[in-house]
């Protein structure tokens, strides 16, 4: 039945491509989370009247975030080819896609982190200061836990966007379901391969959304 | 205990300088409940934040227990803040932590080890009357309960001073009273100095020993609560006192009475302390041939004794009335003739 609907699908290749997509998504989501969090916190704390108020650092970070957030991803990949080659040693395969994926997504996530942190009641930060907390304690014990639901729902949206980015990276040979759909499906006119790759991408997206929603709800005690 | 000297704070707003606190000198004794009252924008919020260094003054100094708060910073200031804790109008609890974890927070900051933290939290939960609610999240608590958590949290590191920033302004009258009672209880039991800011004279009346009235960044009146109630000097103070003693109804009643009884005088008497318990009115009626009609009466209890007002309509000849008033004054009851009939 399945064989007759998808006559051209090589299941072993399809499975390997799925694993590559999952690998790229997981790795890039992890680094995007860490880098985006740091950038977001710096943006938040260096803003006027905040604990590390510093207009120069704030402006530089803001500029970096805005520039990389604005470059279309497909162009960013091409622009980053020399950088990727220097860092990874090759521009092909899942690992080579990671720098572009992370540099493309981290600024996007940094903005979400900033929005999440701005939502925190200023009074709570003031209360922590009044107790004699250091800025580091405030970050660890106030900012992060109090914005946790928004940070989690933000990384969910970002991870889903990253699944889409991996498919685009596939066009330049990153591997994964994007490459498979493009080379095996589109260029060889095998619609069933494209369709199957699409179905698998949808499954991954739905799974991420489901896990993300579950974690967000669970962390929200408001 | 707390000494403010020539304290000023000027904010640099986009449109120019704004003087929030203007040359304030205050001295607050250990174990005192000291109230600062003023309308919003009077500078009281800024003033209380100068006491724990959340705001830096433009000039002047704050000395608490011999330590100059305005001169220290970094870890020394953070250490000092553990002894000058604060509660807030909107409680400012961490919603992501349970009651127990919220109270534990300042102990974590102070570096108290886990096993000692647990014991201390238990003590505090009991002290503020929240036993059984340790594992609830703030969202599951009422406003009054949230403020109790705020108080427990503020007491965790055994502070010497408790700053209350409009701590009851978001609560209903009944809850306000129960929180105020808790504050008085803590003040007596732990000998804690309490500085509170508010815009409600009711709060001052109920728990404060002394009060400072602020307007435009300055302290315009300062004194014992009872004395301020009895003879307010500044116009703004009179308005605050009226919050507690006069009701709109009484104004209305007086107007009606003037119409109903165009004869006689309306006289307002002010009793303070022991006089509130003396049968002065009985003596008055026995001794002087005046007719007395009680229009409105009010008694308020402060930490330093009771304070009462009584509005009377007196009928009689001008001579008789002035003699009656002289008697009251001799009994050191203040009198004020409100209208000529």
mmCIF file of N, CA and C in Angstrom, chain B residues 96-224:
data_model
loop_
_atom_site.group_PDB
_atom_site.id
_atom_site.type_symbol
_atom_site.label_atom_id
_atom_site.label_comp_id
_atom_site.label_asym_id
_atom_site.label_seq_id
_atom_site.Cartn_x
_atom_site.Cartn_y
_atom_site.Cartn_z
ATOM 1 N N UNK B 96 7.141 32.307 40.020
ATOM 2 C CA UNK B 96 7.647 30.979 39.654
ATOM 3 C C UNK B 96 8.059 30.175 40.879
ATOM 4 N N UNK B 97 7.997 30.783 42.063
ATOM 5 C CA UNK B 97 8.381 30.088 43.287
ATOM 6 C C UNK B 97 7.177 29.942 44.216
ATOM 7 N N UNK B 98 7.192 28.885 44.992
ATOM 8 C CA UNK B 98 6.136 28.694 45.984
ATOM 9 C C UNK B 98 6.354 29.657 47.154
ATOM 10 N N UNK B 99 5.383 29.680 48.062
ATOM 11 C CA UNK B 99 5.485 30.504 49.268
ATOM 12 C C UNK B 99 6.811 30.247 49.969
ATOM 13 N N UNK B 100 7.074 28.965 50.182
ATOM 14 C CA UNK B 100 8.280 28.549 50.891
ATOM 15 C C UNK B 100 9.540 29.028 50.150
ATOM 16 N N UNK B 101 9.546 28.827 48.843
ATOM 17 C CA UNK B 101 10.719 29.205 48.042
ATOM 18 C C UNK B 101 10.897 30.723 47.969
ATOM 19 N N UNK B 102 9.769 31.448 47.979
ATOM 20 C CA UNK B 102 9.860 32.904 47.990
ATOM 21 C C UNK B 102 10.513 33.401 49.268
ATOM 22 N N UNK B 103 10.102 32.805 50.386
ATOM 23 C CA UNK B 103 10.666 33.228 51.678
ATOM 24 C C UNK B 103 12.136 32.819 51.775
ATOM 25 N N UNK B 104 12.464 31.733 51.092
ATOM 26 C CA UNK B 104 13.827 31.213 51.107
ATOM 27 C C UNK B 104 14.786 32.099 50.289
ATOM 28 N N UNK B 105 14.232 32.820 49.342
ATOM 29 C CA UNK B 105 15.058 33.573 48.398
ATOM 30 C C UNK B 105 16.104 34.484 49.068
ATOM 31 N N UNK B 106 15.678 35.364 50.006
ATOM 32 C CA UNK B 106 16.692 36.222 50.639
ATOM 33 C C UNK B 106 17.737 35.431 51.421
ATOM 34 N N UNK B 107 17.354 34.237 51.911
ATOM 35 C CA UNK B 107 18.314 33.400 52.642
ATOM 36 C C UNK B 107 19.349 32.826 51.677
ATOM 37 N N UNK B 108 18.887 32.478 50.477
ATOM 38 C CA UNK B 108 19.825 32.007 49.441
ATOM 39 C C UNK B 108 20.808 33.132 49.109
ATOM 40 N N UNK B 109 20.270 34.347 48.995
ATOM 41 C CA UNK B 109 21.131 35.484 48.675
ATOM 42 C C UNK B 109 22.177 35.685 49.772
ATOM 43 N N UNK B 110 21.759 35.501 51.026
ATOM 44 C CA UNK B 110 22.673 35.707 52.148
ATOM 45 C C UNK B 110 23.626 34.527 52.329
ATOM 46 N N UNK B 111 23.424 33.462 51.524
ATOM 47 C CA UNK B 111 24.316 32.312 51.596
ATOM 48 C C UNK B 111 24.097 31.413 52.803
ATOM 49 N N UNK B 112 22.856 31.367 53.281
ATOM 50 C CA UNK B 112 22.532 30.480 54.406
ATOM 51 C C UNK B 112 22.425 29.047 53.882
ATOM 52 N N UNK B 113 23.050 28.065 54.557
ATOM 53 C CA UNK B 113 22.983 26.686 54.059
ATOM 54 C C UNK B 113 21.560 26.107 54.104
ATOM 55 N N UNK B 114 21.319 25.148 53.213
ATOM 56 C CA UNK B 114 19.976 24.616 52.971
ATOM 57 C C UNK B 114 19.234 24.160 54.235
ATOM 58 N N UNK B 115 19.921 23.407 55.100
ATOM 59 C CA UNK B 115 19.194 22.869 56.268
ATOM 60 C C UNK B 115 18.752 23.978 57.222
ATOM 61 N N UNK B 116 19.582 25.030 57.348
ATOM 62 C CA UNK B 116 19.193 26.161 58.197
ATOM 63 C C UNK B 116 18.073 26.966 57.558
ATOM 64 N N UNK B 117 18.111 27.032 56.206
ATOM 65 C CA UNK B 117 17.066 27.776 55.491
ATOM 66 C C UNK B 117 15.698 27.182 55.788
ATOM 67 N N UNK B 118 15.613 25.862 55.702
ATOM 68 C CA UNK B 118 14.330 25.184 55.894
ATOM 69 C C UNK B 118 13.735 25.501 57.257
ATOM 70 N N UNK B 119 14.564 25.437 58.288
ATOM 71 C CA UNK B 119 14.076 25.691 59.640
ATOM 72 C C UNK B 119 13.592 27.133 59.778
ATOM 73 N N UNK B 120 14.376 28.044 59.210
ATOM 74 C CA UNK B 120 14.022 29.464 59.304
ATOM 75 C C UNK B 120 12.710 29.754 58.562
ATOM 76 N N UNK B 121 12.560 29.156 57.372
ATOM 77 C CA UNK B 121 11.339 29.366 56.591
ATOM 78 C C UNK B 121 10.123 28.907 57.393
ATOM 79 N N UNK B 122 10.261 27.775 58.047
ATOM 80 C CA UNK B 122 9.156 27.226 58.833
ATOM 81 C C UNK B 122 8.730 28.200 59.933
ATOM 82 N N UNK B 123 9.736 28.745 60.615
ATOM 83 C CA UNK B 123 9.492 29.744 61.661
ATOM 84 C C UNK B 123 8.712 30.938 61.126
ATOM 85 N N UNK B 124 9.189 31.430 59.975
ATOM 86 C CA UNK B 124 8.606 32.641 59.396
ATOM 87 C C UNK B 124 7.180 32.409 58.913
ATOM 88 N N UNK B 125 6.951 31.234 58.312
ATOM 89 C CA UNK B 125 5.625 30.901 57.832
ATOM 90 C C UNK B 125 4.644 30.942 58.999
ATOM 91 N N UNK B 126 5.094 30.440 60.125
ATOM 92 C CA UNK B 126 4.255 30.429 61.305
ATOM 93 C C UNK B 126 4.032 31.850 61.834
ATOM 94 N N UNK B 127 5.115 32.625 61.866
ATOM 95 C CA UNK B 127 5.049 33.992 62.376
ATOM 96 C C UNK B 127 4.006 34.826 61.638
ATOM 97 N N UNK B 128 3.930 34.675 60.316
ATOM 98 C CA UNK B 128 2.991 35.501 59.551
ATOM 99 C C UNK B 128 1.639 34.800 59.336
ATOM 100 N N UNK B 129 1.474 33.643 59.972
ATOM 101 C CA UNK B 129 0.171 32.979 59.920
ATOM 102 C C UNK B 129 -0.162 32.348 58.582
ATOM 103 N N UNK B 130 0.824 31.713 57.956
ATOM 104 C CA UNK B 130 0.550 31.075 56.658
ATOM 105 C C UNK B 130 0.784 29.567 56.699
ATOM 106 N N UNK B 131 0.740 29.017 57.891
ATOM 107 C CA UNK B 131 0.993 27.588 58.032
ATOM 108 C C UNK B 131 0.007 26.797 57.172
ATOM 109 N N UNK B 132 0.525 25.805 56.453
ATOM 110 C CA UNK B 132 -0.340 25.006 55.589
ATOM 111 C C UNK B 132 -0.364 25.496 54.150
ATOM 112 N N UNK B 133 0.156 26.720 53.920
ATOM 113 C CA UNK B 133 0.149 27.273 52.558
ATOM 114 C C UNK B 133 1.556 27.310 51.962
ATOM 115 N N UNK B 134 2.508 26.624 52.600
ATOM 116 C CA UNK B 134 3.916 26.701 52.185
ATOM 117 C C UNK B 134 4.129 26.366 50.721
ATOM 118 N N UNK B 135 3.368 25.414 50.221
ATOM 119 C CA UNK B 135 3.636 24.936 48.867
ATOM 120 C C UNK B 135 2.735 25.543 47.806
ATOM 121 N N UNK B 136 1.963 26.555 48.207
ATOM 122 C CA UNK B 136 1.106 27.234 47.230
ATOM 123 C C UNK B 136 1.957 28.206 46.413
ATOM 124 N N UNK B 137 1.511 28.472 45.181
ATOM 125 C CA UNK B 137 2.153 29.502 44.373
ATOM 126 C C UNK B 137 1.441 30.834 44.625
ATOM 127 N N UNK B 138 2.144 31.960 44.446
ATOM 128 C CA UNK B 138 1.511 33.252 44.715
ATOM 129 C C UNK B 138 0.160 33.412 44.014
ATOM 130 N N UNK B 139 0.044 32.858 42.801
ATOM 131 C CA UNK B 139 -1.212 33.030 42.065
ATOM 132 C C UNK B 139 -2.393 32.375 42.778
ATOM 133 N N UNK B 140 -2.094 31.485 43.728
ATOM 134 C CA UNK B 140 -3.185 30.805 44.443
ATOM 135 C C UNK B 140 -3.523 31.514 45.752
ATOM 136 N N UNK B 141 -2.860 32.652 46.018
ATOM 137 C CA UNK B 141 -3.076 33.344 47.291
ATOM 138 C C UNK B 141 -3.905 34.615 47.100
ATOM 139 N N UNK B 142 -4.554 35.054 48.186
ATOM 140 C CA UNK B 142 -5.256 36.338 48.167
ATOM 141 C C UNK B 142 -4.235 37.450 48.379
ATOM 142 N N UNK B 143 -4.663 38.692 48.169
ATOM 143 C CA UNK B 143 -3.764 39.831 48.339
ATOM 144 C C UNK B 143 -3.141 39.878 49.720
ATOM 145 N N UNK B 144 -3.960 39.668 50.727
ATOM 146 C CA UNK B 144 -3.459 39.717 52.102
ATOM 147 C C UNK B 144 -2.425 38.639 52.362
ATOM 148 N N UNK B 145 -2.683 37.445 51.829
ATOM 149 C CA UNK B 145 -1.729 36.337 52.009
ATOM 150 C C UNK B 145 -0.422 36.641 51.288
ATOM 151 N N UNK B 146 -0.544 37.259 50.099
ATOM 152 C CA UNK B 146 0.674 37.605 49.361
ATOM 153 C C UNK B 146 1.514 38.583 50.175
ATOM 154 N N UNK B 147 0.856 39.558 50.806
ATOM 155 C CA UNK B 147 1.619 40.519 51.589
ATOM 156 C C UNK B 147 2.247 39.845 52.808
ATOM 157 N N UNK B 148 1.581 38.832 53.344
ATOM 158 C CA UNK B 148 2.172 38.090 54.463
ATOM 159 C C UNK B 148 3.453 37.374 54.005
ATOM 160 N N UNK B 149 3.422 36.843 52.785
ATOM 161 C CA UNK B 149 4.634 36.225 52.246
ATOM 162 C C UNK B 149 5.715 37.297 52.102
ATOM 163 N N UNK B 150 5.297 38.474 51.596
ATOM 164 C CA UNK B 150 6.234 39.589 51.448
ATOM 165 C C UNK B 150 6.879 39.943 52.781
ATOM 166 N N UNK B 151 6.072 39.955 53.838
ATOM 167 C CA UNK B 151 6.588 40.301 55.163
ATOM 168 C C UNK B 151 7.545 39.210 55.663
ATOM 169 N N UNK B 152 7.133 37.951 55.501
ATOM 170 C CA UNK B 152 7.999 36.841 55.933
ATOM 171 C C UNK B 152 9.336 36.910 55.205
ATOM 172 N N UNK B 153 9.277 37.188 53.903
ATOM 173 C CA UNK B 153 10.482 37.275 53.094
ATOM 174 C C UNK B 153 11.373 38.421 53.584
ATOM 175 N N UNK B 154 10.721 39.539 53.931
ATOM 176 C CA UNK B 154 11.494 40.697 54.387
ATOM 177 C C UNK B 154 12.156 40.432 55.743
ATOM 178 N N UNK B 155 11.535 39.560 56.546
ATOM 179 C CA UNK B 155 12.071 39.308 57.881
ATOM 180 C C UNK B 155 13.128 38.204 57.898
ATOM 181 N N UNK B 156 13.278 37.513 56.772
ATOM 182 C CA UNK B 156 14.099 36.296 56.747
ATOM 183 C C UNK B 156 15.503 36.505 57.307
ATOM 184 N N UNK B 157 16.148 37.590 56.924
ATOM 185 C CA UNK B 157 17.534 37.792 57.354
ATOM 186 C C UNK B 157 17.665 38.625 58.625
ATOM 187 N N UNK B 158 16.585 38.602 59.431
ATOM 188 C CA UNK B 158 16.563 39.330 60.699
ATOM 189 C C UNK B 158 17.034 40.775 60.557
ATOM 190 N N UNK B 159 16.257 41.563 59.817
ATOM 191 C CA UNK B 159 16.655 42.953 59.574
ATOM 192 C C UNK B 159 16.463 43.814 60.824
ATOM 193 N N UNK B 160 17.091 44.983 60.795
ATOM 194 C CA UNK B 160 16.906 45.946 61.881
ATOM 195 C C UNK B 160 15.824 46.949 61.524
ATOM 196 N N UNK B 161 15.659 47.145 60.201
ATOM 197 C CA UNK B 161 14.681 48.121 59.727
ATOM 198 C C UNK B 161 13.805 47.466 58.671
ATOM 199 N N UNK B 162 12.504 47.748 58.738
ATOM 200 C CA UNK B 162 11.595 47.277 57.700
ATOM 201 C C UNK B 162 10.998 48.498 57.011
ATOM 202 N N UNK B 163 11.187 48.577 55.685
ATOM 203 C CA UNK B 163 10.618 49.682 54.920
ATOM 204 C C UNK B 163 9.338 49.187 54.253
ATOM 205 N N UNK B 164 8.245 49.933 54.429
ATOM 206 C CA UNK B 164 6.974 49.525 53.836
ATOM 207 C C UNK B 164 6.569 50.548 52.787
ATOM 208 N N UNK B 165 6.569 50.116 51.537
ATOM 209 C CA UNK B 165 6.235 51.003 50.428
ATOM 210 C C UNK B 165 4.766 50.817 50.068
ATOM 211 N N UNK B 166 3.902 51.650 50.630
ATOM 212 C CA UNK B 166 2.459 51.561 50.364
ATOM 213 C C UNK B 166 1.972 50.120 50.528
ATOM 214 N N UNK B 167 2.414 49.479 51.599
ATOM 215 C CA UNK B 167 2.217 48.035 51.728
ATOM 216 C C UNK B 167 0.759 47.599 51.801
ATOM 217 N N UNK B 168 -0.139 48.515 52.121
ATOM 218 C CA UNK B 168 -1.542 48.091 52.241
ATOM 219 C C UNK B 168 -2.438 48.767 51.210
ATOM 220 N N UNK B 169 -1.830 49.554 50.329
ATOM 221 C CA UNK B 169 -2.654 50.352 49.417
ATOM 222 C C UNK B 169 -3.415 49.516 48.391
ATOM 223 N N UNK B 170 -2.964 48.298 48.149
ATOM 224 C CA UNK B 170 -3.656 47.461 47.168
ATOM 225 C C UNK B 170 -4.621 46.485 47.847
ATOM 226 N N UNK B 171 -4.840 46.679 49.142
ATOM 227 C CA UNK B 171 -5.657 45.712 49.882
ATOM 228 C C UNK B 171 -6.996 46.325 50.308
ATOM 229 N N UNK B 172 -7.997 45.466 50.527
ATOM 230 C CA UNK B 172 -9.281 45.991 50.990
ATOM 231 C C UNK B 172 -9.159 46.367 52.473
ATOM 232 N N UNK B 173 -10.111 47.179 52.992
ATOM 233 C CA UNK B 173 -9.966 47.716 54.355
ATOM 234 C C UNK B 173 -9.750 46.640 55.426
ATOM 235 N N UNK B 174 -10.473 45.548 55.315
ATOM 236 C CA UNK B 174 -10.350 44.517 56.340
ATOM 237 C C UNK B 174 -8.965 43.862 56.322
ATOM 238 N N UNK B 175 -8.511 43.535 55.117
ATOM 239 C CA UNK B 175 -7.181 42.939 54.971
ATOM 240 C C UNK B 175 -6.105 43.926 55.405
ATOM 241 N N UNK B 176 -6.324 45.206 55.062
ATOM 242 C CA UNK B 176 -5.388 46.250 55.479
ATOM 243 C C UNK B 176 -5.210 46.194 56.986
ATOM 244 N N UNK B 177 -6.325 46.135 57.716
ATOM 245 C CA UNK B 177 -6.237 46.108 59.178
ATOM 246 C C UNK B 177 -5.472 44.904 59.683
ATOM 247 N N UNK B 178 -5.690 43.741 59.064
ATOM 248 C CA UNK B 178 -4.999 42.544 59.562
ATOM 249 C C UNK B 178 -3.495 42.620 59.275
ATOM 250 N N UNK B 179 -3.133 43.214 58.144
ATOM 251 C CA UNK B 179 -1.702 43.376 57.845
ATOM 252 C C UNK B 179 -1.083 44.401 58.796
ATOM 253 N N UNK B 180 -1.827 45.476 59.079
ATOM 254 C CA UNK B 180 -1.313 46.488 60.008
ATOM 255 C C UNK B 180 -1.105 45.895 61.397
ATOM 256 N N UNK B 181 -2.057 45.067 61.815
ATOM 257 C CA UNK B 181 -1.902 44.413 63.115
ATOM 258 C C UNK B 181 -0.656 43.533 63.152
ATOM 259 N N UNK B 182 -0.434 42.834 62.034
ATOM 260 C CA UNK B 182 0.765 41.996 61.949
ATOM 261 C C UNK B 182 2.037 42.848 62.080
ATOM 262 N N UNK B 183 2.024 44.010 61.442
ATOM 263 C CA UNK B 183 3.202 44.888 61.509
ATOM 264 C C UNK B 183 3.451 45.370 62.948
ATOM 265 N N UNK B 184 2.364 45.738 63.635
ATOM 266 C CA UNK B 184 2.502 46.183 65.031
ATOM 267 C C UNK B 184 3.048 45.038 65.881
ATOM 268 N N UNK B 185 2.519 43.855 65.630
ATOM 269 C CA UNK B 185 2.943 42.662 66.362
ATOM 270 C C UNK B 185 4.444 42.409 66.171
ATOM 271 N N UNK B 186 4.881 42.505 64.928
ATOM 272 C CA UNK B 186 6.301 42.291 64.610
ATOM 273 C C UNK B 186 7.158 43.367 65.271
ATOM 274 N N UNK B 187 6.667 44.595 65.208
ATOM 275 C CA UNK B 187 7.385 45.718 65.824
ATOM 276 C C UNK B 187 7.590 45.471 67.316
ATOM 277 N N UNK B 188 6.536 44.980 67.978
ATOM 278 C CA UNK B 188 6.637 44.751 69.417
ATOM 279 C C UNK B 188 7.490 43.535 69.728
ATOM 280 N N UNK B 189 7.259 42.469 68.967
ATOM 281 C CA UNK B 189 7.946 41.206 69.282
ATOM 282 C C UNK B 189 9.419 41.222 68.937
ATOM 283 N N UNK B 190 9.737 41.815 67.786
ATOM 284 C CA UNK B 190 11.128 41.759 67.327
ATOM 285 C C UNK B 190 11.874 43.073 67.552
ATOM 286 N N UNK B 191 11.145 44.097 68.023
ATOM 287 C CA UNK B 191 11.787 45.382 68.257
ATOM 288 C C UNK B 191 12.309 46.041 66.998
ATOM 289 N N UNK B 192 11.649 45.692 65.896
ATOM 290 C CA UNK B 192 12.068 46.176 64.578
ATOM 291 C C UNK B 192 11.644 47.637 64.383
ATOM 292 N N UNK B 193 12.507 48.430 63.776
ATOM 293 C CA UNK B 193 12.129 49.788 63.409
ATOM 294 C C UNK B 193 11.386 49.717 62.081
ATOM 295 N N UNK B 194 10.209 50.355 62.016
ATOM 296 C CA UNK B 194 9.438 50.300 60.771
ATOM 297 C C UNK B 194 9.273 51.703 60.209
ATOM 298 N N UNK B 195 9.616 51.863 58.936
ATOM 299 C CA UNK B 195 9.364 53.124 58.252
ATOM 300 C C UNK B 195 8.362 52.828 57.161
ATOM 301 N N UNK B 196 7.227 53.511 57.175
ATOM 302 C CA UNK B 196 6.253 53.213 56.129
ATOM 303 C C UNK B 196 5.823 54.478 55.420
ATOM 304 N N UNK B 197 5.541 54.341 54.137
ATOM 305 C CA UNK B 197 4.989 55.465 53.392
ATOM 306 C C UNK B 197 3.592 55.082 52.948
ATOM 307 N N UNK B 198 2.725 56.071 52.904
ATOM 308 C CA UNK B 198 1.333 55.806 52.567
ATOM 309 C C UNK B 198 0.664 57.104 52.135
ATOM 310 N N UNK B 199 -0.503 56.994 51.544
ATOM 311 C CA UNK B 199 -1.310 58.187 51.298
ATOM 312 C C UNK B 199 -2.604 58.112 52.109
ATOM 313 N N UNK B 200 -2.678 57.087 52.983
ATOM 314 C CA UNK B 200 -3.891 56.901 53.774
ATOM 315 C C UNK B 200 -3.638 57.249 55.244
ATOM 316 N N UNK B 201 -4.351 58.251 55.737
ATOM 317 C CA UNK B 201 -4.181 58.685 57.127
ATOM 318 C C UNK B 201 -4.600 57.575 58.082
ATOM 319 N N UNK B 202 -5.524 56.751 57.623
ATOM 320 C CA UNK B 202 -5.978 55.613 58.410
ATOM 321 C C UNK B 202 -4.796 54.743 58.872
ATOM 322 N N UNK B 203 -3.867 54.506 57.949
ATOM 323 C CA UNK B 203 -2.700 53.674 58.248
ATOM 324 C C UNK B 203 -1.826 54.338 59.310
ATOM 325 N N UNK B 204 -1.611 55.632 59.139
ATOM 326 C CA UNK B 204 -0.805 56.402 60.103
ATOM 327 C C UNK B 204 -1.467 56.331 61.482
ATOM 328 N N UNK B 205 -2.758 56.624 61.509
ATOM 329 C CA UNK B 205 -3.510 56.640 62.749
ATOM 330 C C UNK B 205 -3.396 55.307 63.465
ATOM 331 N N UNK B 206 -3.539 54.248 62.676
ATOM 332 C CA UNK B 206 -3.648 52.935 63.282
ATOM 333 C C UNK B 206 -2.333 52.434 63.884
ATOM 334 N N UNK B 207 -1.210 52.643 63.220
ATOM 335 C CA UNK B 207 -0.003 51.994 63.736
ATOM 336 C C UNK B 207 1.192 52.886 64.019
ATOM 337 N N UNK B 208 1.185 54.121 63.518
ATOM 338 C CA UNK B 208 2.429 54.896 63.637
ATOM 339 C C UNK B 208 2.557 55.606 64.979
ATOM 340 N N UNK B 209 3.797 55.765 65.407
ATOM 341 C CA UNK B 209 4.073 56.559 66.597
ATOM 342 C C UNK B 209 4.286 58.016 66.204
ATOM 343 N N UNK B 210 5.081 58.195 65.169
ATOM 344 C CA UNK B 210 5.314 59.552 64.681
ATOM 345 C C UNK B 210 5.049 59.605 63.190
ATOM 346 N N UNK B 211 4.800 60.823 62.704
ATOM 347 C CA UNK B 211 4.477 60.973 61.294
ATOM 348 C C UNK B 211 5.182 62.194 60.707
ATOM 349 N N UNK B 212 5.593 62.065 59.458
ATOM 350 C CA UNK B 212 6.098 63.205 58.702
ATOM 351 C C UNK B 212 5.168 63.386 57.512
ATOM 352 N N UNK B 213 4.750 64.621 57.269
ATOM 353 C CA UNK B 213 3.879 64.888 56.133
ATOM 354 C C UNK B 213 4.742 65.495 55.037
ATOM 355 N N UNK B 214 4.647 64.910 53.840
ATOM 356 C CA UNK B 214 5.478 65.403 52.732
ATOM 357 C C UNK B 214 4.642 66.065 51.666
ATOM 358 N N UNK B 215 5.189 67.152 51.126
ATOM 359 C CA UNK B 215 4.548 67.832 50.008
ATOM 360 C C UNK B 215 5.656 68.461 49.168
ATOM 361 N N UNK B 216 5.625 68.205 47.876
ATOM 362 C CA UNK B 216 6.623 68.789 46.974
ATOM 363 C C UNK B 216 8.053 68.461 47.358
ATOM 364 N N UNK B 217 8.264 67.241 47.880
ATOM 365 C CA UNK B 217 9.621 66.808 48.201
ATOM 366 C C UNK B 217 10.113 67.244 49.575
ATOM 367 N N UNK B 218 9.320 68.072 50.255
ATOM 368 C CA UNK B 218 9.747 68.547 51.572
ATOM 369 C C UNK B 218 8.883 67.960 52.675
ATOM 370 N N UNK B 219 9.484 67.880 53.868
ATOM 371 C CA UNK B 219 8.697 67.497 55.030
ATOM 372 C C UNK B 219 8.068 68.774 55.570
ATOM 373 N N UNK B 220 6.733 68.876 55.456
ATOM 374 C CA UNK B 220 6.078 70.110 55.871
ATOM 375 C C UNK B 220 5.564 70.049 57.308
ATOM 376 N N UNK B 221 5.465 68.830 57.840
ATOM 377 C CA UNK B 221 5.038 68.717 59.229
ATOM 378 C C UNK B 221 5.592 67.428 59.805
ATOM 379 N N UNK B 222 5.969 67.482 61.067
ATOM 380 C CA UNK B 222 6.565 66.316 61.700
ATOM 381 C C UNK B 222 6.161 66.315 63.163
ATOM 382 N N UNK B 223 5.744 65.159 63.647
ATOM 383 C CA UNK B 223 5.406 65.127 65.065
ATOM 384 C C UNK B 223 4.791 63.821 65.492
ATOM 385 N N UNK B 224 4.452 63.776 66.768
ATOM 386 C CA UNK B 224 3.762 62.650 67.342
ATOM 387 C C UNK B 224 2.395 62.529 66.669
#
